[in-house]
mmCIF file of C-alpha atoms in Angstrom:
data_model
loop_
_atom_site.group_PDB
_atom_site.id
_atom_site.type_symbol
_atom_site.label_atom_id
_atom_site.label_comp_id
_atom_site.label_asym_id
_atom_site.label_seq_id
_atom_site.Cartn_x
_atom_site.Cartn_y
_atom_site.Cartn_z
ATOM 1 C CA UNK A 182 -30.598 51.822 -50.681
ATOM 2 C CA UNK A 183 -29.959 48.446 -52.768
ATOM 3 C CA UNK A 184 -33.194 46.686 -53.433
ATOM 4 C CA UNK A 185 -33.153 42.625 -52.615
ATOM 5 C CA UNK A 186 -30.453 41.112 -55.211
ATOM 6 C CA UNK A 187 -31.156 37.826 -56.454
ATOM 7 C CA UNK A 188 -28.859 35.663 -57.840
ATOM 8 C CA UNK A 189 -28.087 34.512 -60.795
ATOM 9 C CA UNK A 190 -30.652 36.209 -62.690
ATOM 10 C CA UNK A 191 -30.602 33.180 -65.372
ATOM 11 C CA UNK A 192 -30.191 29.433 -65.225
ATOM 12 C CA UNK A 193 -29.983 27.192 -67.898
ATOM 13 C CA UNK A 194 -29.536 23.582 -66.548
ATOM 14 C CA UNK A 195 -30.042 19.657 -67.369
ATOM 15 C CA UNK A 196 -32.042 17.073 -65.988
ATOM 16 C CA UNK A 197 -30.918 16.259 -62.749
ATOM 17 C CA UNK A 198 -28.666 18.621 -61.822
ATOM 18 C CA UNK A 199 -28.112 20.302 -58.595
ATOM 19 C CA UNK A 200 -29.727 24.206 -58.749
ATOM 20 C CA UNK A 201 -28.369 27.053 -56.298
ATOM 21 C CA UNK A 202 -30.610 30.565 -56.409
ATOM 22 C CA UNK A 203 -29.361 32.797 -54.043
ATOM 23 C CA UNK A 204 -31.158 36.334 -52.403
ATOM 24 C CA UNK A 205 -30.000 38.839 -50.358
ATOM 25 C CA UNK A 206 -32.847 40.741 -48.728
ATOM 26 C CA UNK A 207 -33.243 44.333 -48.317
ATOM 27 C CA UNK A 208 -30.808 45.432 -44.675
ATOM 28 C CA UNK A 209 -33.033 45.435 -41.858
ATOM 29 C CA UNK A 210 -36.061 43.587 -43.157
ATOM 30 C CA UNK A 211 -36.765 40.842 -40.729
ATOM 31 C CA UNK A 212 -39.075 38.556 -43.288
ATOM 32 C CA UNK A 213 -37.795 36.482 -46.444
ATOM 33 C CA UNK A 214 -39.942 34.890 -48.849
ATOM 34 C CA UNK A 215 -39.503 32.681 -51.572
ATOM 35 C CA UNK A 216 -41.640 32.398 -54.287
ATOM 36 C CA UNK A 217 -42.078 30.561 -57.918
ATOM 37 C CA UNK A 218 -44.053 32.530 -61.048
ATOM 38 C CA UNK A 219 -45.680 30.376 -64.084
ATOM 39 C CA UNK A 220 -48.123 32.208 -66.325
ATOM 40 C CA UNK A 221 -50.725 29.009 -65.061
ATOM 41 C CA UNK A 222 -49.887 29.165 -61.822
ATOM 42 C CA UNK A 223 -48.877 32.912 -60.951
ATOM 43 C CA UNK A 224 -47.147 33.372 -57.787
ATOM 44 C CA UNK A 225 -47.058 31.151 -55.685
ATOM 45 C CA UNK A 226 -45.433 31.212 -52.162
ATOM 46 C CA UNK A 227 -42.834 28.309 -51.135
ATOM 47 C CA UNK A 228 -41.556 29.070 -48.142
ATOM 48 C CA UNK A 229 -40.767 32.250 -45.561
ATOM 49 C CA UNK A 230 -38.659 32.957 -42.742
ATOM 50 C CA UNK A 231 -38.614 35.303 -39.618
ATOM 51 C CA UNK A 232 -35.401 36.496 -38.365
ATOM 52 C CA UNK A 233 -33.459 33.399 -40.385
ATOM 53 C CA UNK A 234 -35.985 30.913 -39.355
ATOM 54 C CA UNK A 235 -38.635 28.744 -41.376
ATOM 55 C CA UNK A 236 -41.502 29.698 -39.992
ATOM 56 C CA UNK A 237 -44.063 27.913 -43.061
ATOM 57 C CA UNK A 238 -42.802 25.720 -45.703
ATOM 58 C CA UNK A 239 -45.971 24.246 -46.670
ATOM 59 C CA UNK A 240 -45.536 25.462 -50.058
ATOM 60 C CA UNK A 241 -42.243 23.521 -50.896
ATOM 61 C CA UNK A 242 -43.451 21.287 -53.756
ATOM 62 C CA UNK A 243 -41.735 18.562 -52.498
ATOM 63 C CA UNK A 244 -38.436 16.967 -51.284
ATOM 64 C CA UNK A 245 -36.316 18.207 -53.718
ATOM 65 C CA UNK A 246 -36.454 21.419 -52.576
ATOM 66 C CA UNK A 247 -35.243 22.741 -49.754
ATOM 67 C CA UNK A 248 -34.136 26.637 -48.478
ATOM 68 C CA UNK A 249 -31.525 28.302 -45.981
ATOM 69 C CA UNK A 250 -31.163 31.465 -43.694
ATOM 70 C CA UNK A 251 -27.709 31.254 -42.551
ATOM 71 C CA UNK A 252 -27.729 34.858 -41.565
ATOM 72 C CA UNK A 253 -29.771 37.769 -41.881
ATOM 73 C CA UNK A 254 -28.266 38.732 -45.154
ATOM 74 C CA UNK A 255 -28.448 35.755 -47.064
ATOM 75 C CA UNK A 256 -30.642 33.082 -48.560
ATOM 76 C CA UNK A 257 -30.381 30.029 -50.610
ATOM 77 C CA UNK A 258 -33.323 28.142 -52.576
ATOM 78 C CA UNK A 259 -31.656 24.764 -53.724
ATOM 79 C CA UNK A 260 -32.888 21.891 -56.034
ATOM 80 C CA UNK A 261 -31.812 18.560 -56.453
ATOM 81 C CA UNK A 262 -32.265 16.932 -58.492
ATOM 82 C CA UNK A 263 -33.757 19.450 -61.000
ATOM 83 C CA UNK A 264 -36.728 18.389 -63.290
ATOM 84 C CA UNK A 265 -38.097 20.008 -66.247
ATOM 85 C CA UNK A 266 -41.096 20.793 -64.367
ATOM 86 C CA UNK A 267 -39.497 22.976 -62.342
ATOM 87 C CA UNK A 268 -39.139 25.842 -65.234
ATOM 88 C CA UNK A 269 -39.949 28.789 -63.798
ATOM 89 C CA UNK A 270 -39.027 32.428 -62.610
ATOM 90 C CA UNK A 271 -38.313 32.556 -58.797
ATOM 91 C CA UNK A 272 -38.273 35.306 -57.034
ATOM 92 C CA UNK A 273 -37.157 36.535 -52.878
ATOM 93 C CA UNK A 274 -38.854 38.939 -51.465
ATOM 94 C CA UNK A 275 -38.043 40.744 -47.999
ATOM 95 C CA UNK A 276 -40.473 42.785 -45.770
ATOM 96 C CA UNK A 277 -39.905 44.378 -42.483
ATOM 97 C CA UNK A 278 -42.116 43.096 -39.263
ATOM 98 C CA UNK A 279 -45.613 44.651 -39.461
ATOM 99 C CA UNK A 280 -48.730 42.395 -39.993
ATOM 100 C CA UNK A 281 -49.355 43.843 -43.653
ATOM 101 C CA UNK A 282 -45.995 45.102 -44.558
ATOM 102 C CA UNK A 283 -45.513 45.269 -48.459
ATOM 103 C CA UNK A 284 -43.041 42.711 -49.869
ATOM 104 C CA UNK A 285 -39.822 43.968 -51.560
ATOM 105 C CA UNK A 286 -38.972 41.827 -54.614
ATOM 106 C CA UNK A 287 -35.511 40.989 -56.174
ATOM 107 C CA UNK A 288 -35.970 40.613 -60.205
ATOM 108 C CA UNK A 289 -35.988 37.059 -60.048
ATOM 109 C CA UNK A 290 -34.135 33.989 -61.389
ATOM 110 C CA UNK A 291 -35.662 32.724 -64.565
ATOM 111 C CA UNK A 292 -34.560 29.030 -64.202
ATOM 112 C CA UNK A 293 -35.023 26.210 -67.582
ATOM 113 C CA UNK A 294 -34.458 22.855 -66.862
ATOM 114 C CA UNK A 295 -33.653 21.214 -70.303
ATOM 115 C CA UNK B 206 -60.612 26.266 -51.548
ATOM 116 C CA UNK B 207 -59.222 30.015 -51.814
ATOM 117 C CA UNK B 208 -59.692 31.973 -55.027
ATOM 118 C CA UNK B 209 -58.641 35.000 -56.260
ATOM 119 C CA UNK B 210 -59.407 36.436 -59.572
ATOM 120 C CA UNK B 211 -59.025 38.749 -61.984
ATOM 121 C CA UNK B 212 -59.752 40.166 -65.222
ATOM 122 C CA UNK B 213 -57.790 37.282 -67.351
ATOM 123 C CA UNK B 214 -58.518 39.194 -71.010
ATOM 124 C CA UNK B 215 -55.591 42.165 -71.259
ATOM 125 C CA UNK B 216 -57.226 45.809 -70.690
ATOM 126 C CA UNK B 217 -56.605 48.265 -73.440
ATOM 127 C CA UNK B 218 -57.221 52.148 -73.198
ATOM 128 C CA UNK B 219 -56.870 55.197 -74.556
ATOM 129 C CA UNK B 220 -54.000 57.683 -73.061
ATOM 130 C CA UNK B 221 -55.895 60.017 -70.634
ATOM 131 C CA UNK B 222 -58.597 57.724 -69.991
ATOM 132 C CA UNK B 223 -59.323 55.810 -66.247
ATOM 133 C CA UNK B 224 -58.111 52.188 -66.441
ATOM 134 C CA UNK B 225 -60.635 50.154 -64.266
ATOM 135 C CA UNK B 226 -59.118 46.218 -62.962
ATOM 136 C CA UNK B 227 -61.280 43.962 -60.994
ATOM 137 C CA UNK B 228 -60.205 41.244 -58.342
ATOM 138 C CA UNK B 229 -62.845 38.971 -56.631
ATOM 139 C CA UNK B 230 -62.252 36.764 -53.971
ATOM 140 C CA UNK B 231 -64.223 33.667 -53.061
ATOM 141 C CA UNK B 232 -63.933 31.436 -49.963
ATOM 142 C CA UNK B 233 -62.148 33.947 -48.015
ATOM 143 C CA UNK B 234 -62.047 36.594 -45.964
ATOM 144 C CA UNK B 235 -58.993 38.715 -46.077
ATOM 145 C CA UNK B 236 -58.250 41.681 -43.706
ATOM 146 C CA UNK B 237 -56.720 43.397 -45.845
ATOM 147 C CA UNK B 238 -55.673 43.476 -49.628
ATOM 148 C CA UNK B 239 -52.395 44.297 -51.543
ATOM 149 C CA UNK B 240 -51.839 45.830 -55.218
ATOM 150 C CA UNK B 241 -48.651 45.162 -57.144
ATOM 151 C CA UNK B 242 -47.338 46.201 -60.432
ATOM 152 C CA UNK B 243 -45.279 44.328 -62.503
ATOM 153 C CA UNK B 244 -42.933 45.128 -65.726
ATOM 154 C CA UNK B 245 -41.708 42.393 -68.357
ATOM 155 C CA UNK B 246 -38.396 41.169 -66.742
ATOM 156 C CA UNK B 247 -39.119 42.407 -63.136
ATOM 157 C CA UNK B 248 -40.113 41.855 -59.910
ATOM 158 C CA UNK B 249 -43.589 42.822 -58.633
ATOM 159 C CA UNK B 250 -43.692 46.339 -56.830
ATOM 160 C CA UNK B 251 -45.831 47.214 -54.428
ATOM 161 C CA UNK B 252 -48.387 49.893 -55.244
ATOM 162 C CA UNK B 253 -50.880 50.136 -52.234
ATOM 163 C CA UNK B 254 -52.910 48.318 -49.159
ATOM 164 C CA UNK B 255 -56.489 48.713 -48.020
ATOM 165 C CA UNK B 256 -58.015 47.075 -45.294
ATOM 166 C CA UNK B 257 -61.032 45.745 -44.757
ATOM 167 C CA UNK B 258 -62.556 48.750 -42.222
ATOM 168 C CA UNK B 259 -61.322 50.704 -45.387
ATOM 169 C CA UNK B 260 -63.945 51.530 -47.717
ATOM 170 C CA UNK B 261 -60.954 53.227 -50.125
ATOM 171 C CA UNK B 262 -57.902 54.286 -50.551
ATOM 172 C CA UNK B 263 -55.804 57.152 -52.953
ATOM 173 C CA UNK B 264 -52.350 57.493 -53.793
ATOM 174 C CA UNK B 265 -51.788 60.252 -56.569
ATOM 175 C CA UNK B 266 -53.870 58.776 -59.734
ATOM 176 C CA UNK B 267 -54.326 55.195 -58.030
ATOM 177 C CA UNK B 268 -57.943 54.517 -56.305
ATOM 178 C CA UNK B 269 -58.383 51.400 -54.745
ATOM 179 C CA UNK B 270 -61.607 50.252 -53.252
ATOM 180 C CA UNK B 271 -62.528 47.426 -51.172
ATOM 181 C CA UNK B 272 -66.023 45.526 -50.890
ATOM 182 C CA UNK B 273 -65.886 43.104 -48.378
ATOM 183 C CA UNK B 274 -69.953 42.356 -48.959
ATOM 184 C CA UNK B 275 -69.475 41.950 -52.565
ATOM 185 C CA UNK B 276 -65.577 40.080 -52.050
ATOM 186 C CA UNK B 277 -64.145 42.842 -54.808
ATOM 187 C CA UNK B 278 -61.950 45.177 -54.955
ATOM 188 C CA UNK B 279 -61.339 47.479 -57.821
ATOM 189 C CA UNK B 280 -58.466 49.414 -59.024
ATOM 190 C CA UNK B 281 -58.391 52.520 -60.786
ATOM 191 C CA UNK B 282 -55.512 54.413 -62.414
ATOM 192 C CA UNK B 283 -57.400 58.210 -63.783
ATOM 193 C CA UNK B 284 -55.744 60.200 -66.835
ATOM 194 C CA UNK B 285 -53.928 57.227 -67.523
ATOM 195 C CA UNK B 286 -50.118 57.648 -69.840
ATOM 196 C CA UNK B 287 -48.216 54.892 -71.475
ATOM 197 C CA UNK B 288 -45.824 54.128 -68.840
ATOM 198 C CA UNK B 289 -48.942 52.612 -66.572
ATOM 199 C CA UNK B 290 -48.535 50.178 -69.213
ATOM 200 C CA UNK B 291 -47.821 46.631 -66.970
ATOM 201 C CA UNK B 292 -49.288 43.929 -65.017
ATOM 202 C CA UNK B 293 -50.935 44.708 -62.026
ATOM 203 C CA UNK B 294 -51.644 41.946 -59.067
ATOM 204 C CA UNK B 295 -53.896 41.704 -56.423
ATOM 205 C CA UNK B 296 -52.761 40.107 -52.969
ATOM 206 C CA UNK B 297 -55.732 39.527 -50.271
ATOM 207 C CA UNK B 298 -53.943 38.722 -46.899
ATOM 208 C CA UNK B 299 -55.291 37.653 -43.902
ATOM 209 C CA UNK B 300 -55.675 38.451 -39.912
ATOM 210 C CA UNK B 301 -53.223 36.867 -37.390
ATOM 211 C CA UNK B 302 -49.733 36.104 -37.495
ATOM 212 C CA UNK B 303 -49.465 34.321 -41.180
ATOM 213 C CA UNK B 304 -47.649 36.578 -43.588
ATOM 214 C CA UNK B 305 -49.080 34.604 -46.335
ATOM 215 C CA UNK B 306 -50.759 36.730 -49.389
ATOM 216 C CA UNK B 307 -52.575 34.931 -52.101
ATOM 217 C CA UNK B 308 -52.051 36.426 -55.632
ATOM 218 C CA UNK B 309 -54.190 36.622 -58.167
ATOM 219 C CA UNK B 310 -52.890 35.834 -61.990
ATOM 220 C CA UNK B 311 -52.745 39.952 -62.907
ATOM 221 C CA UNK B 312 -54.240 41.865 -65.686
ATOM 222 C CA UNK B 313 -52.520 43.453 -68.488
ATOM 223 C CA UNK B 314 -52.916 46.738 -69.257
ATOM 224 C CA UNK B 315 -51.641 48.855 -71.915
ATOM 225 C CA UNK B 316 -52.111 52.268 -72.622
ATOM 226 C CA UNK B 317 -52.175 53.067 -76.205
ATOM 227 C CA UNK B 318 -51.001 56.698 -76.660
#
């Protein structure tokens, strides 16, 4: 079975630019997560959904950032503008319904903001 | 607010030896607790669970334990081989519906053959 595929797996950008990461979670898995990894920070979660909805987005560092669940195969993580600050690897995870499922992670996009 | 660490030096070992990590919690109480491993380049993978009316847990040469009096849990990899080599992460989650986990940073281990 195909793990979750993350898209594109690098991003080299400028200042203000619009940024598009894209996941598609593991068939059947019910859960999406989004996440951003800095060696100060480690992993840290931005948002999730359940069956294609938001359910906490708490971790969304601010306004500039914003995800989608169109359908249950699909997920976008957009930023605009970009900052230089936002440097980082990003990764999707999926996980099917179960109170401590494990999380199924996509290799990530590495993302540098110039 | 919530903490999770763990050994922040790198862990290096002998081939064949037990590998020993270490992840303490502080101002929480998680039912449960997740180990991942992660490779240069890749996403984390997940290794095993424990829960908290779990005193430990074995899969093959990985031991996890879990010490909700002390807030630890330990994680041990026996006769260990080069290709343990990675970053491992703990994840305490908690009861009810939230799906959140909280990650530590991860140690670094290496296995020197």
């Amino acid at each position: 079975d195909a793990g979750v595929i993350q898209s594109p797996r690098h991003e080299v950008t400028e200042m203000g630019q619009e940024v598009t990461l894209r996941c598609k979670p593991i068939s059947g898995h019910d859960y999406l997560f989004w996440y951003r990894q800095t060696m100060m920070r480690g992993l840290e979660l931005l948002i999730y959904f359940n069956n294609n909805v938001p359910i906490d987005d708490s971790g969304m560092p601010e306004d500039r950032f914003s995800a989608k669940m169109p359908n249950a195969s699909f997920s976008t993580l957009k930023i605009q503008p970009s900052e230089p600050r936002d440097s980082a690897v990003y990764f999707c995870a999926s996980s099917l319904d179960g109170r401590n499922g494990p999380q199924h992670f996509g290799d990530g996009t590495r993302l540098s903001i110039l | 607010s919530q903490k999770i660490e763990q050994n922040s030096e790198a862990l290096n070992i002998q081939e064949g030896k037990t590998a020993t990590l270490t992840c303490n919690y502080t101002n929480y109480s998680p039912a449960y607790l997740q180990w991942y491993r992660q490779d240069p380049g890749r996403g984390p993978v997940f290794l095993l669970l424990i829960r908290e009316n779990e005193k430990e847990k074995r899969k093959e040469r990985l031991k996890v334990t879990f010490d909700t009096t002390l807030k630890q849990s330990l994680f041990h990899i026996t006769a260990s081989q080069p290709a343990d080599s990675a970053t491992y992460l703990c994840a305490p989650g908690s009861a009810g519906n939230n799906r959140k986990l909280i990650w530590g940073l991860g140690t670094s281990l290496a296995v020197n053959p």
